[in-house]
């Protein structure tokens, strides 16, 4: 299977933000995301265990920076050119406009995205 990033289905879109993913490619979701500086995942993950993402992710930062906060108190800045692994138990905030390619287990990713969708609706309401 191959697919152009522009052909990945859009799962979330807002001004200056687009998240695309193809689910269940052998149990993995392929994602290509563009997020503006200031995007803060902490309010969106509130209500999950430790108010953090329980889905592991593997990926590559194409451009920009994101500060990751782990449940154990550690912090890590990922930047353009970095390959990363974020285990379950993390959240983050985009420090510079970000483009990244990501691979995540489909079931866990769907659970987190369902929660994020509900939180977005609550915060908008």
Coordinates of N, CA and C in Angstrom, one line a residue:
X1 N 0.8 -1.2 0.0 CA 0.0 0.0 0.0 C 0.9 1.2 0.0
X2 N 0.5 2.2 -0.7 CA 1.1 3.5 -0.7 C 0.0 4.6 -0.8
X3 N 0.3 5.8 -0.3 CA -0.7 6.8 -0.4 C 0.0 8.2 -0.3
X4 N -0.4 9.1 -1.0 CA 0.1 10.5 -0.9 C -0.4 11.1 0.3
X5 N 0.4 12.0 1.0 CA -0.1 12.6 2.3 C -1.4 13.4 2.0
X6 N -1.5 14.0 0.8 CA -2.7 14.8 0.5 C -4.0 13.9 0.4
X7 N -3.8 12.6 0.1 CA -4.9 11.7 0.0 C -5.3 11.0 1.3
X8 N -4.5 11.2 2.3 CA -4.9 10.6 3.6 C -6.2 11.3 4.1
X9 N -7.2 10.6 4.6 CA -8.4 11.2 5.1 C -8.1 12.2 6.2
X10 N -8.8 13.4 6.1 CA -8.8 14.4 7.1 C -9.6 14.0 8.3
X11 N -9.0 14.0 9.5 CA -9.8 13.6 10.7 C -10.1 14.8 11.6
X12 N -9.3 15.9 11.5 CA -9.6 17.1 12.2 C -9.0 18.3 11.4
X13 N -9.7 19.4 11.4 CA -9.3 20.5 10.7 C -9.8 21.8 11.3
X14 N -8.9 22.8 11.4 CA -9.2 24.1 12.0 C -8.3 25.1 11.3
X15 N -8.4 26.4 11.5 CA -7.5 27.3 10.9 C -6.1 27.0 11.2
X16 N -5.2 26.9 10.2 CA -3.8 26.6 10.4 C -3.5 25.2 10.9
X17 N -4.5 24.3 11.0 CA -4.3 23.0 11.5 C -5.0 21.9 10.7
X18 N -4.3 20.9 10.4 CA -4.9 19.7 9.7 C -4.3 18.5 10.2
X19 N -5.1 17.5 10.5 CA -4.7 16.2 10.9 C -5.3 15.2 10.0
X20 N -4.4 14.3 9.4 CA -4.8 13.3 8.4 C -4.3 12.0 8.9
X21 N -5.2 10.9 8.6 CA -4.7 9.6 9.0 C -5.4 8.5 8.2
X22 N -4.7 7.4 8.0 CA -5.2 6.2 7.4 C -5.2 5.2 8.5
X23 N -6.4 4.7 8.9 CA -6.5 3.7 10.0 C -6.2 2.3 9.5
X24 N -5.8 1.5 10.5 CA -5.7 0.1 10.4 C -4.8 -0.4 9.2
X25 N -3.6 0.1 9.1 CA -2.7 -0.5 8.1 C -1.9 -1.5 8.9
X26 N -2.4 -2.7 9.0 CA -1.8 -3.8 9.7 C -1.8 -3.5 11.2
X27 N -2.9 -2.9 11.7 CA -3.1 -2.5 13.1 C -2.5 -1.2 13.5
X28 N -1.9 -0.5 12.5 CA -1.2 0.8 12.8 C -2.0 1.9 12.0
X29 N -2.1 3.0 12.6 CA -2.6 4.2 11.9 C -1.5 5.1 11.5
X30 N -1.5 5.4 10.2 CA -0.5 6.3 9.6 C -1.1 7.8 9.7
X31 N -0.3 8.7 10.2 CA -0.8 10.1 10.4 C 0.2 11.1 9.8
X32 N -0.3 12.1 9.2 CA 0.4 13.3 8.8 C -0.3 14.5 9.3
X33 N 0.4 15.3 10.2 CA -0.2 16.4 10.9 C 0.5 17.7 10.7
X34 N -0.2 18.8 10.6 CA 0.3 20.1 10.6 C -0.4 20.9 11.7
X35 N 0.3 21.4 12.7 CA -0.2 22.0 13.8 C 0.5 23.4 14.1
X36 N -0.3 24.4 14.4 CA 0.3 25.7 14.6 C 1.0 25.8 16.0
X37 N 2.0 26.7 16.1 CA 2.6 27.0 17.4 C 1.5 27.4 18.4
X38 N 1.6 26.9 19.7 CA 0.6 27.2 20.7 C -0.4 26.1 20.9
X39 N -0.5 25.1 19.9 CA -1.4 24.0 20.1 C -1.0 23.3 21.4
X40 N -2.0 23.2 22.3 CA -1.7 22.6 23.6 C -2.7 21.4 23.8
X41 N -2.1 20.2 23.9 CA -2.9 19.0 24.0 C -3.4 18.8 25.4
X42 N -2.9 19.5 26.4 CA -3.2 19.2 27.8 C -4.7 19.3 28.1
X43 N -5.4 20.4 27.6 CA -6.8 20.5 27.9 C -7.6 19.4 27.2
X44 N -7.2 19.0 26.0 CA -7.9 18.0 25.2 C -7.8 16.6 25.8
X45 N -6.7 16.3 26.6 CA -6.5 15.0 27.2 C -7.0 14.9 28.6
X46 N -7.5 16.1 29.1 CA -8.0 16.1 30.5 C -9.2 15.1 30.6
X47 N -9.1 14.2 31.7 CA -10.1 13.2 31.9 C -9.6 11.8 31.5
X48 N -8.6 11.7 30.8 CA -7.9 10.4 30.5 C -7.0 10.1 31.8
X49 N -6.6 8.9 31.9 CA -5.7 8.5 33.0 C -4.5 9.5 33.0
X50 N -4.2 10.1 34.2 CA -3.2 11.1 34.3 C -3.3 12.3 33.4
X51 N -4.5 12.5 32.8 CA -4.7 13.6 31.9 C -3.7 13.6 30.8
X52 N -3.3 12.4 30.3 CA -2.3 12.3 29.3 C -2.7 11.2 28.2
X53 N -2.0 11.2 27.1 CA -2.3 10.3 26.0 C -1.8 8.9 26.4
X54 N -2.6 7.9 26.3 CA -2.2 6.5 26.6 C -1.9 5.7 25.3
X55 N -1.7 6.4 24.2 CA -1.4 5.7 22.9 C 0.1 6.0 22.6
X56 N 0.9 5.0 22.4 CA 2.3 5.2 22.0 C 2.3 5.7 20.5
X57 N 3.4 6.4 20.2 CA 3.5 7.0 18.9 C 5.0 6.9 18.5
X58 N 5.2 6.6 17.2 CA 6.6 6.6 16.6 C 6.5 7.6 15.4
X59 N 7.5 8.4 15.2 CA 7.3 9.4 14.1 C 8.6 10.1 13.8
X60 N 8.4 11.1 12.9 CA 9.5 11.9 12.4 C 9.0 13.3 12.3
X61 N 9.7 14.3 12.8 CA 9.4 15.7 12.7 C 10.0 16.3 11.5
X62 N 9.1 16.8 10.6 CA 9.5 17.3 9.3 C 10.0 18.8 9.5
X63 N 9.2 19.5 10.2 CA 9.6 20.9 10.6 C 8.9 21.3 11.9
X64 N 9.5 22.3 12.6 CA 9.0 22.8 13.8 C 9.5 22.1 15.1
X65 N 8.8 22.4 16.2 CA 9.2 21.8 17.5 C 7.9 21.6 18.4
X66 N 8.1 20.6 19.2 CA 7.0 20.3 20.2 C 7.7 19.8 21.5
X67 N 7.2 20.4 22.6 CA 7.6 20.0 23.9 C 6.7 19.0 24.4
X68 N 7.3 17.8 24.8 CA 6.6 16.7 25.3 C 6.8 16.6 26.8
X69 N 5.7 16.3 27.5 CA 5.7 16.2 28.9 C 5.3 14.7 29.2
X70 N 6.1 14.0 30.0 CA 5.8 12.6 30.3 C 5.2 12.5 31.7
X71 N 4.5 11.5 32.0 CA 3.8 11.3 33.3 C 4.9 11.2 34.4
X72 N 6.1 10.8 34.1 CA 7.1 10.7 35.2 C 7.8 12.0 35.5
X73 N 7.3 13.1 34.8 CA 7.9 14.4 35.1 C 8.9 14.9 34.1
X74 N 9.4 14.0 33.3 CA 10.5 14.4 32.3 C 9.8 15.2 31.2
X75 N 10.7 16.0 30.6 CA 10.3 16.8 29.4 C 11.3 16.6 28.3
X76 N 10.8 16.7 27.1 CA 11.7 16.4 25.9 C 11.2 17.3 24.8
X77 N 12.1 18.0 24.1 CA 11.8 18.9 23.0 C 12.2 18.1 21.7
X78 N 11.2 17.9 20.9 CA 11.4 17.2 19.6 C 11.4 18.3 18.5
X79 N 12.4 18.2 17.6 CA 12.6 19.3 16.6 C 12.7 18.7 15.2
X80 N 12.6 19.5 14.2 CA 12.8 19.1 12.8 C 14.0 18.2 12.7
X81 N 13.8 17.1 12.0 CA 14.9 16.1 11.8 C 14.9 15.0 12.8
X82 N 14.2 15.1 13.9 CA 14.2 14.1 15.0 C 13.2 13.0 14.6
X83 N 13.7 11.8 14.9 CA 12.8 10.6 14.9 C 12.5 10.3 16.4
X84 N 11.2 10.0 16.7 CA 10.8 9.9 18.1 C 10.0 8.7 18.4
X85 N 10.0 8.3 19.6 CA 9.0 7.4 20.2 C 8.5 8.0 21.5
X86 N 7.2 8.1 21.6 CA 6.5 8.6 22.8 C 5.7 7.5 23.4
X87 N 6.1 6.9 24.5 CA 5.4 5.8 25.1 C 4.0 6.4 25.7
X88 N 3.2 5.5 26.0 CA 1.9 5.9 26.7 C 2.3 6.7 27.9
X89 N 1.5 7.7 28.2 CA 1.7 8.6 29.3 C 2.5 9.9 28.9
X90 N 1.9 10.6 28.0 CA 2.6 11.9 27.6 C 1.5 12.9 27.1
X91 N 1.9 14.1 27.0 CA 1.1 15.2 26.4 C 2.1 16.2 25.9
X92 N 1.6 17.3 25.3 CA 2.6 18.2 24.7 C 2.0 19.5 24.3
X93 N 2.9 20.4 23.9 CA 2.5 21.7 23.4 C 3.4 22.0 22.2
X94 N 2.8 22.5 21.1 CA 3.6 22.9 20.0 C 4.3 24.2 20.2
X95 N 5.6 24.2 20.1 CA 6.4 25.4 20.3 C 6.7 26.2 19.0
X96 N 6.8 25.6 17.9 CA 7.0 26.2 16.6 C 6.1 25.4 15.6
X97 N 5.4 26.1 14.6 CA 4.6 25.4 13.7 C 5.2 24.1 13.3
X98 N 4.4 23.1 13.3 CA 4.9 21.7 13.3 C 4.3 20.9 12.2
X99 N 5.1 20.1 11.5 CA 4.7 19.1 10.5 C 5.4 17.8 10.9
X100 N 4.6 16.7 11.0 CA 5.2 15.5 11.4 C 4.4 14.3 10.9
X101 N 5.2 13.2 10.7 CA 4.6 11.9 10.2 C 4.6 11.0 11.4
X102 N 3.5 10.3 11.6 CA 3.4 9.5 12.9 C 2.8 8.1 12.6
X103 N 3.2 7.2 13.4 CA 2.6 5.8 13.4 C 2.2 5.4 14.8
X104 N 0.9 5.0 14.9 CA 0.3 4.7 16.2 C -0.6 3.4 16.1
X105 N -0.7 2.7 17.2 CA -1.6 1.5 17.2 C -3.0 2.0 17.0
X106 N -3.7 1.5 16.1 CA -5.1 2.0 15.7 C -6.1 2.0 16.9
X107 N -6.2 0.9 17.6 CA -7.2 0.9 18.7 C -6.9 2.0 19.7
X108 N -5.7 2.1 20.2 CA -5.4 3.1 21.2 C -5.6 4.5 20.6
X109 N -5.2 4.7 19.4 CA -5.3 6.0 18.7 C -6.8 6.4 18.6
X110 N -7.6 5.5 18.2 CA -9.1 5.7 18.1 C -9.7 6.1 19.4
X111 N -9.2 5.4 20.5 CA -9.7 5.7 21.9 C -9.4 7.2 22.2
X112 N -8.1 7.6 22.0 CA -7.7 8.9 22.3 C -8.4 9.9 21.5
X113 N -8.6 9.7 20.2 CA -9.3 10.7 19.3 C -10.7 10.8 19.6
X114 N -11.4 9.7 20.1 CA -12.8 9.8 20.5 C -12.9 10.8 21.7
X115 N -12.0 10.6 22.6 CA -11.9 11.5 23.8 C -11.7 12.9 23.4
X116 N -10.7 13.1 22.6 CA -10.3 14.5 22.1 C -11.5 15.2 21.5
X117 N -12.2 14.4 20.6 CA -13.4 15.0 20.0 C -14.5 15.4 21.0
X118 N -14.7 14.6 22.0 CA -15.7 15.0 23.1 C -15.2 16.2 23.8
X119 N -13.9 16.3 24.1 CA -13.3 17.4 24.9 C -13.4 18.7 24.0
X120 N -13.2 18.6 22.7 CA -13.3 19.8 21.8 C -14.7 20.3 21.8
X121 N -15.7 19.4 21.8 CA -17.1 19.8 21.8 C -17.4 20.5 23.2
X122 N -16.9 19.9 24.3 CA -17.2 20.5 25.6 C -16.6 21.9 25.7
X123 N -15.3 22.0 25.2 CA -14.6 23.3 25.3 C -15.2 24.4 24.4
X124 N -15.8 23.9 23.3 CA -16.4 24.9 22.3 C -17.8 25.3 22.8
X125 N -18.4 24.5 23.6 CA -19.8 24.7 24.0 C -20.0 25.8 25.0

